[in-house]
PDB file of N, CA and C in Angstrom:
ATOM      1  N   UNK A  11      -2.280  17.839 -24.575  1.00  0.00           N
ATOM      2  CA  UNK A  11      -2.228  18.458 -23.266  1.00  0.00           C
ATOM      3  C   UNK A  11      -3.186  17.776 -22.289  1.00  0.00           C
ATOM      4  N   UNK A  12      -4.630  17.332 -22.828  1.00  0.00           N
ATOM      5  CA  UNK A  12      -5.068  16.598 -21.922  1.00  0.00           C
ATOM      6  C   UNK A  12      -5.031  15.184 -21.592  1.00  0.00           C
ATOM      7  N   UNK A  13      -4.304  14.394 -22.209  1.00  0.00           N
ATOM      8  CA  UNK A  13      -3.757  13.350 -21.634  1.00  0.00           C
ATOM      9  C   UNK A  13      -2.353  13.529 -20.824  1.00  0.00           C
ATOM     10  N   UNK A  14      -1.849  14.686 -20.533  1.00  0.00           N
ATOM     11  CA  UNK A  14      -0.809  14.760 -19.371  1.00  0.00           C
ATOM     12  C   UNK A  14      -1.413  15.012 -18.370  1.00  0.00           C
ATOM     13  N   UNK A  15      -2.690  16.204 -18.479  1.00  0.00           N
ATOM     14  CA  UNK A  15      -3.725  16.111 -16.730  1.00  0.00           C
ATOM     15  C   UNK A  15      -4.314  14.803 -16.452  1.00  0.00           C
ATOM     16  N   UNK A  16      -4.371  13.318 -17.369  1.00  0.00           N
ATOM     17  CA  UNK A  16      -4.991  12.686 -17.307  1.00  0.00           C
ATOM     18  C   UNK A  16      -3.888  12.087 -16.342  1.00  0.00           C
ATOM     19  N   UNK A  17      -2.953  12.043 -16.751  1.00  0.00           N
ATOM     20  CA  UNK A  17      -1.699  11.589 -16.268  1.00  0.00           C
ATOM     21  C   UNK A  17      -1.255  11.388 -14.647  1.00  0.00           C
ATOM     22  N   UNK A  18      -1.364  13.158 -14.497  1.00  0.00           N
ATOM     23  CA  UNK A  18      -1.435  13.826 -13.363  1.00  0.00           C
ATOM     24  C   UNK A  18      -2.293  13.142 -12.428  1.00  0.00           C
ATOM     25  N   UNK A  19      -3.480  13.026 -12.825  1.00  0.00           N
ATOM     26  CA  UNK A  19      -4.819  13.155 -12.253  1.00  0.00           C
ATOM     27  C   UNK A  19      -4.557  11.599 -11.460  1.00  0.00           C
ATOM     28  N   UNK A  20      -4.557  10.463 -12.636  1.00  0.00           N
ATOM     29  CA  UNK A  20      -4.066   9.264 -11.936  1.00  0.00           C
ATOM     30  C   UNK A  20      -3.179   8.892 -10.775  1.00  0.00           C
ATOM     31  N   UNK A  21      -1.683   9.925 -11.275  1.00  0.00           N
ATOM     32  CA  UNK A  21      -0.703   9.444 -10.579  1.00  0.00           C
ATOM     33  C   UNK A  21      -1.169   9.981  -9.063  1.00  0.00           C
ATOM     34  N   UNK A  22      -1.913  10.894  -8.863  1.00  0.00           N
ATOM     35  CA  UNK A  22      -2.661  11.621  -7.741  1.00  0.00           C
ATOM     36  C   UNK A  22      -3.612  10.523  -7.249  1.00  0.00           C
ATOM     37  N   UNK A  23      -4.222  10.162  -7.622  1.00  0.00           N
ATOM     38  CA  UNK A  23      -5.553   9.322  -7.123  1.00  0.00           C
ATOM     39  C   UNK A  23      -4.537   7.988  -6.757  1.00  0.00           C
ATOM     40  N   UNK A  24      -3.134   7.388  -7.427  1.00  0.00           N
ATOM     41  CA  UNK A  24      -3.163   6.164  -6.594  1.00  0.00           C
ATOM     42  C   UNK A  24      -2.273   6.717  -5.318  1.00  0.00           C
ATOM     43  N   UNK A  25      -1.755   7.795  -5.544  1.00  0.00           N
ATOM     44  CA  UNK A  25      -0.775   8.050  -4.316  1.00  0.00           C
ATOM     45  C   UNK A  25      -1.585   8.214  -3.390  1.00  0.00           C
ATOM     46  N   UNK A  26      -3.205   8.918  -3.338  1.00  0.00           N
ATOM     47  CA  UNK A  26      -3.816   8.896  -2.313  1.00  0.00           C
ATOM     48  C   UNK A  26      -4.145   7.407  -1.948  1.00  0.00           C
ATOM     49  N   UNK A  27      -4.722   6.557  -2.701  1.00  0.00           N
ATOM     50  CA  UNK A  27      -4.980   5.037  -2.544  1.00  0.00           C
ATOM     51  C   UNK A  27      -3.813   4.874  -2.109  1.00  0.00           C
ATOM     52  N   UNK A  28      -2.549   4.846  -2.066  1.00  0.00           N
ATOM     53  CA  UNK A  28      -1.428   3.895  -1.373  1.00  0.00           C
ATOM     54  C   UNK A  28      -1.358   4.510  -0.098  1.00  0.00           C
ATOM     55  N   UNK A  29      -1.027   5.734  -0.185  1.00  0.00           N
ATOM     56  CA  UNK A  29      -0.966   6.088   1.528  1.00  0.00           C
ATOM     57  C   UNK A  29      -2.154   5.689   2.471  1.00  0.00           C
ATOM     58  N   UNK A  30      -3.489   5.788   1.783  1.00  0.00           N
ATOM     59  CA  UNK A  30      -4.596   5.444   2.767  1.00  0.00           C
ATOM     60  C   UNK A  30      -4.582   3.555   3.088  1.00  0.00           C
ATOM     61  N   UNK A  31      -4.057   2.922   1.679  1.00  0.00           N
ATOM     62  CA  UNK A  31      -3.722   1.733   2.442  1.00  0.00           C
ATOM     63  C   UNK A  31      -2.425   1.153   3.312  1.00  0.00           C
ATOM     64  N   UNK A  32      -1.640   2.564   3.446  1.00  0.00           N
ATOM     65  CA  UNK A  32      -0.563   2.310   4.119  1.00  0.00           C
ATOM     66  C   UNK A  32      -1.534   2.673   5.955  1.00  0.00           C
ATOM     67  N   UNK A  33      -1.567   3.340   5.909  1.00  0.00           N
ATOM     68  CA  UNK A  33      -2.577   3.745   7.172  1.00  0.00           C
ATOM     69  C   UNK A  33      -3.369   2.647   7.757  1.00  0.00           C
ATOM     70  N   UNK A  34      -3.671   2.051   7.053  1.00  0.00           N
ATOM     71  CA  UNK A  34      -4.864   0.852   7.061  1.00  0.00           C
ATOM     72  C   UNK A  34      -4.137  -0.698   7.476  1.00  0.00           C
ATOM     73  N   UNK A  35      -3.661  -0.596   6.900  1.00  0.00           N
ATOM     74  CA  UNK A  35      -1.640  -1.785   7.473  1.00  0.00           C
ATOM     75  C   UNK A  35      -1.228  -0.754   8.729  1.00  0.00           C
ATOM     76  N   UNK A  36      -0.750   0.128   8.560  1.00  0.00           N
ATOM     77  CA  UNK A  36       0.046   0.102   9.918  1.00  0.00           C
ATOM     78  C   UNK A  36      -0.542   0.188  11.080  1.00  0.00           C
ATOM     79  N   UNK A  37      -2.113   0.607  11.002  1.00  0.00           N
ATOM     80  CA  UNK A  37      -2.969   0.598  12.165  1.00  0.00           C
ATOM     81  C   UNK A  37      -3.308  -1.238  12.601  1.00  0.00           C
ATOM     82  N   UNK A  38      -3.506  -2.001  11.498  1.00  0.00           N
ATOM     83  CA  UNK A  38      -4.251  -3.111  11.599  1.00  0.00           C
ATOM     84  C   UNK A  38      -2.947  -4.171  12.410  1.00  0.00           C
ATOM     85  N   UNK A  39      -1.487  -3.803  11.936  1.00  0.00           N
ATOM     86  CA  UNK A  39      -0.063  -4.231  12.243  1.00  0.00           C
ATOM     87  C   UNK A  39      -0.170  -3.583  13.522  1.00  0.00           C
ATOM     88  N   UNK A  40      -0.514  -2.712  14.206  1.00  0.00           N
ATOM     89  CA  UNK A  40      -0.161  -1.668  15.451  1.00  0.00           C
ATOM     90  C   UNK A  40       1.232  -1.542  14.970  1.00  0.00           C
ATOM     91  N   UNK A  41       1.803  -0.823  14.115  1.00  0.00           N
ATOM     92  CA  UNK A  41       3.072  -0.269  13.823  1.00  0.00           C
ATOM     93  C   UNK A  41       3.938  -1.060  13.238  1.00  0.00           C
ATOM     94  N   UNK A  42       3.901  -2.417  13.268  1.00  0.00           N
ATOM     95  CA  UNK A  42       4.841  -3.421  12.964  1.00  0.00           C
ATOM     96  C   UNK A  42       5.198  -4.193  11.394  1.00  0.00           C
ATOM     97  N   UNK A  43       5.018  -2.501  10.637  1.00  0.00           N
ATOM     98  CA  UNK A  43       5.399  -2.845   9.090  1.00  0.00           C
ATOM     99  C   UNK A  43       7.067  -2.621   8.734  1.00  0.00           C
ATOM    100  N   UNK A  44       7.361  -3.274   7.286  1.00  0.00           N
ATOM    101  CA  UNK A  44       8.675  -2.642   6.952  1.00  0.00           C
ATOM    102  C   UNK A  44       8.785  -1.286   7.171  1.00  0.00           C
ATOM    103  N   UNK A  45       9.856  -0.861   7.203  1.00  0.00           N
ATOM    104  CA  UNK A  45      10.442   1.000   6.947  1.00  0.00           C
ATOM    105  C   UNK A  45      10.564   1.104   5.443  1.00  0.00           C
ATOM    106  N   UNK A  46      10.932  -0.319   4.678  1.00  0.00           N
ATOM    107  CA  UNK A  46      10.782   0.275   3.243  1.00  0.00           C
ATOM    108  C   UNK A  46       9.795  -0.915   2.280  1.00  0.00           C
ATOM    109  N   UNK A  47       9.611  -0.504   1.213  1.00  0.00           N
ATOM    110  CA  UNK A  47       9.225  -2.077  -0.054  1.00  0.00           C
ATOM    111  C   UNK A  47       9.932  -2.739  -0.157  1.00  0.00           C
ATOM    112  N   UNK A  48      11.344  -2.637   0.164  1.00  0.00           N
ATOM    113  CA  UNK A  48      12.435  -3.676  -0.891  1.00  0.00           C
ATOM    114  C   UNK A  48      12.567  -4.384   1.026  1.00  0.00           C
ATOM    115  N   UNK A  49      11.921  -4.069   2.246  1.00  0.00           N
ATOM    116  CA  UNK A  49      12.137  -5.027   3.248  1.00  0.00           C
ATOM    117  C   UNK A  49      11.822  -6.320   3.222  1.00  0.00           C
ATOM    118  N   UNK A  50      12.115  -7.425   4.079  1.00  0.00           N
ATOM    119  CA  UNK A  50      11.710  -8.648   4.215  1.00  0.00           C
ATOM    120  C   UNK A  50      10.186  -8.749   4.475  1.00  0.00           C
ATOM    121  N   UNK A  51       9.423  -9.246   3.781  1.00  0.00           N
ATOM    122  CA  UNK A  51       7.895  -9.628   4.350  1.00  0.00           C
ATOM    123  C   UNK A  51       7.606 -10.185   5.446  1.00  0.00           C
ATOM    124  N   UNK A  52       8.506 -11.229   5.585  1.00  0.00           N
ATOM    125  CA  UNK A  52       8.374 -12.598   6.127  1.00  0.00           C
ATOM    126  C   UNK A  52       8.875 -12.232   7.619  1.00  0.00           C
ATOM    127  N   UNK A  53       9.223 -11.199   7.939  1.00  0.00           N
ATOM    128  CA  UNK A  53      10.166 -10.724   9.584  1.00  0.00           C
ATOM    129  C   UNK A  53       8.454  -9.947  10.044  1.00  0.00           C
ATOM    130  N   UNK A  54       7.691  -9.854   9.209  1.00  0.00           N
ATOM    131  CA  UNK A  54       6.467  -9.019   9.666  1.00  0.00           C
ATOM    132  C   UNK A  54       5.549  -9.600   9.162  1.00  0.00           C
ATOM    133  N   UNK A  55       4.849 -10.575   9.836  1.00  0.00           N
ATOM    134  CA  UNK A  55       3.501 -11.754   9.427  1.00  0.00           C
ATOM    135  C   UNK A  55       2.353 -11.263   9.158  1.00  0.00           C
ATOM    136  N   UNK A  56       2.192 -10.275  10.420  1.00  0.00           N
ATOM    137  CA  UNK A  56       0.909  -9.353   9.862  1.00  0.00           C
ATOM    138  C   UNK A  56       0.544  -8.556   9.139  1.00  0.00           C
ATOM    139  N   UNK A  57       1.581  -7.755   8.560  1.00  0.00           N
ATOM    140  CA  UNK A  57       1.793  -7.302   7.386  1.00  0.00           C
ATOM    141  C   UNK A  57       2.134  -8.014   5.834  1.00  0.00           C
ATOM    142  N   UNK A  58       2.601  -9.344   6.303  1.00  0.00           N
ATOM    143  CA  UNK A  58       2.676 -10.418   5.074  1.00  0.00           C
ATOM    144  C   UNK A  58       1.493 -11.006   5.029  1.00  0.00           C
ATOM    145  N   UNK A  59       0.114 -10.940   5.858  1.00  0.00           N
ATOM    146  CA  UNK A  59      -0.623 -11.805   6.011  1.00  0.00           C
ATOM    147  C   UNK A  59      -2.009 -11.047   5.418  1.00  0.00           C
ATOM    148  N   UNK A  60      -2.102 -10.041   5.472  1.00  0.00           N
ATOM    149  CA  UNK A  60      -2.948  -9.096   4.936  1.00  0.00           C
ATOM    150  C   UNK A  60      -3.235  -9.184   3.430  1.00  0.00           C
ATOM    151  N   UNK A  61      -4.315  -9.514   3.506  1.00  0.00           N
ATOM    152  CA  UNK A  61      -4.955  -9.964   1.837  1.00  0.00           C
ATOM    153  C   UNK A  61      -5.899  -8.999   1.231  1.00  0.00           C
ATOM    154  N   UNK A  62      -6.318  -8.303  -0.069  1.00  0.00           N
ATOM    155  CA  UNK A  62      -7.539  -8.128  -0.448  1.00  0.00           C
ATOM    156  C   UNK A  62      -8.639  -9.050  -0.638  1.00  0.00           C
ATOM    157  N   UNK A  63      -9.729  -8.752  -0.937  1.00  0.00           N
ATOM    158  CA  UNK A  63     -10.721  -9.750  -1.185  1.00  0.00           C
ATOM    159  C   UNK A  63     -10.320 -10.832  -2.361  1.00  0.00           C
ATOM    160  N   UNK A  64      -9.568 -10.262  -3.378  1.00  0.00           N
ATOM    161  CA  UNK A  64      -9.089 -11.137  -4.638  1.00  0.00           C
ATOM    162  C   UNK A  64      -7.693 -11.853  -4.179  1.00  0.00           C
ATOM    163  N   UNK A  65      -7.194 -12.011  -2.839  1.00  0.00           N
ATOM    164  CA  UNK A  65      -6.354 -12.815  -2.739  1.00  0.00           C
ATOM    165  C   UNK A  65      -5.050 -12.396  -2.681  1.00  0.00           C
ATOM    166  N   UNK A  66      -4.445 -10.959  -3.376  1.00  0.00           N
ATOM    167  CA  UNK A  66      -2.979 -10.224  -3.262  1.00  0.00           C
ATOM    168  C   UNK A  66      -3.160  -9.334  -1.988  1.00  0.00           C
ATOM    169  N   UNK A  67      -1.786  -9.166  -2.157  1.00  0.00           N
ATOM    170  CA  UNK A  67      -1.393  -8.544  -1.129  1.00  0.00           C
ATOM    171  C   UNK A  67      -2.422  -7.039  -0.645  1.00  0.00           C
ATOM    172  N   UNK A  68      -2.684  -6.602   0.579  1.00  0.00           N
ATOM    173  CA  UNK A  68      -3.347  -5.955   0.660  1.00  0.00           C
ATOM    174  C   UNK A  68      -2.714  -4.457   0.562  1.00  0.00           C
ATOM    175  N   UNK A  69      -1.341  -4.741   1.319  1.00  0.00           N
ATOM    176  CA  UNK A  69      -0.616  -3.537   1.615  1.00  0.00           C
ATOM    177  C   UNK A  69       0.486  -3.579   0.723  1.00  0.00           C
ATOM    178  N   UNK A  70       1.203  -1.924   0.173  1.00  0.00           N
ATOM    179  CA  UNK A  70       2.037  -2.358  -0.831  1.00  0.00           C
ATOM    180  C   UNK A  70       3.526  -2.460  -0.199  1.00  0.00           C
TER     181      UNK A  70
END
């Protein structure tokens, strides 16, 4: 039972991490991200151009 709250607990903590780095892209883009993941990168530079410190992508 407690490796399913562990479960929980994760899948919670990255959904907050993705939305706060979605926030963080679409402010830094002024609005000009895909509408979905499976969009073209490459039609949106500033959003393709956005790096972490280790070099991947910043935004998902």
């Amino acid at each position: 039972m407690a490796s399913v709250r562990k479960d929980v607990q994760l899948n919670s903590r990255y959904k907050e991490q993705c939305l706060r780095l979605c926030r963080i892209c679409y402010e830094k883009c002024e609005g000009c991200v895909p509408s979905t993941p499976y969009a073209d990168k490459a039609e949106f530079p500033c959003y393709r151009d956005l790096k972490n410190p280790k070099g991947k992508d910043k935004c998902p």
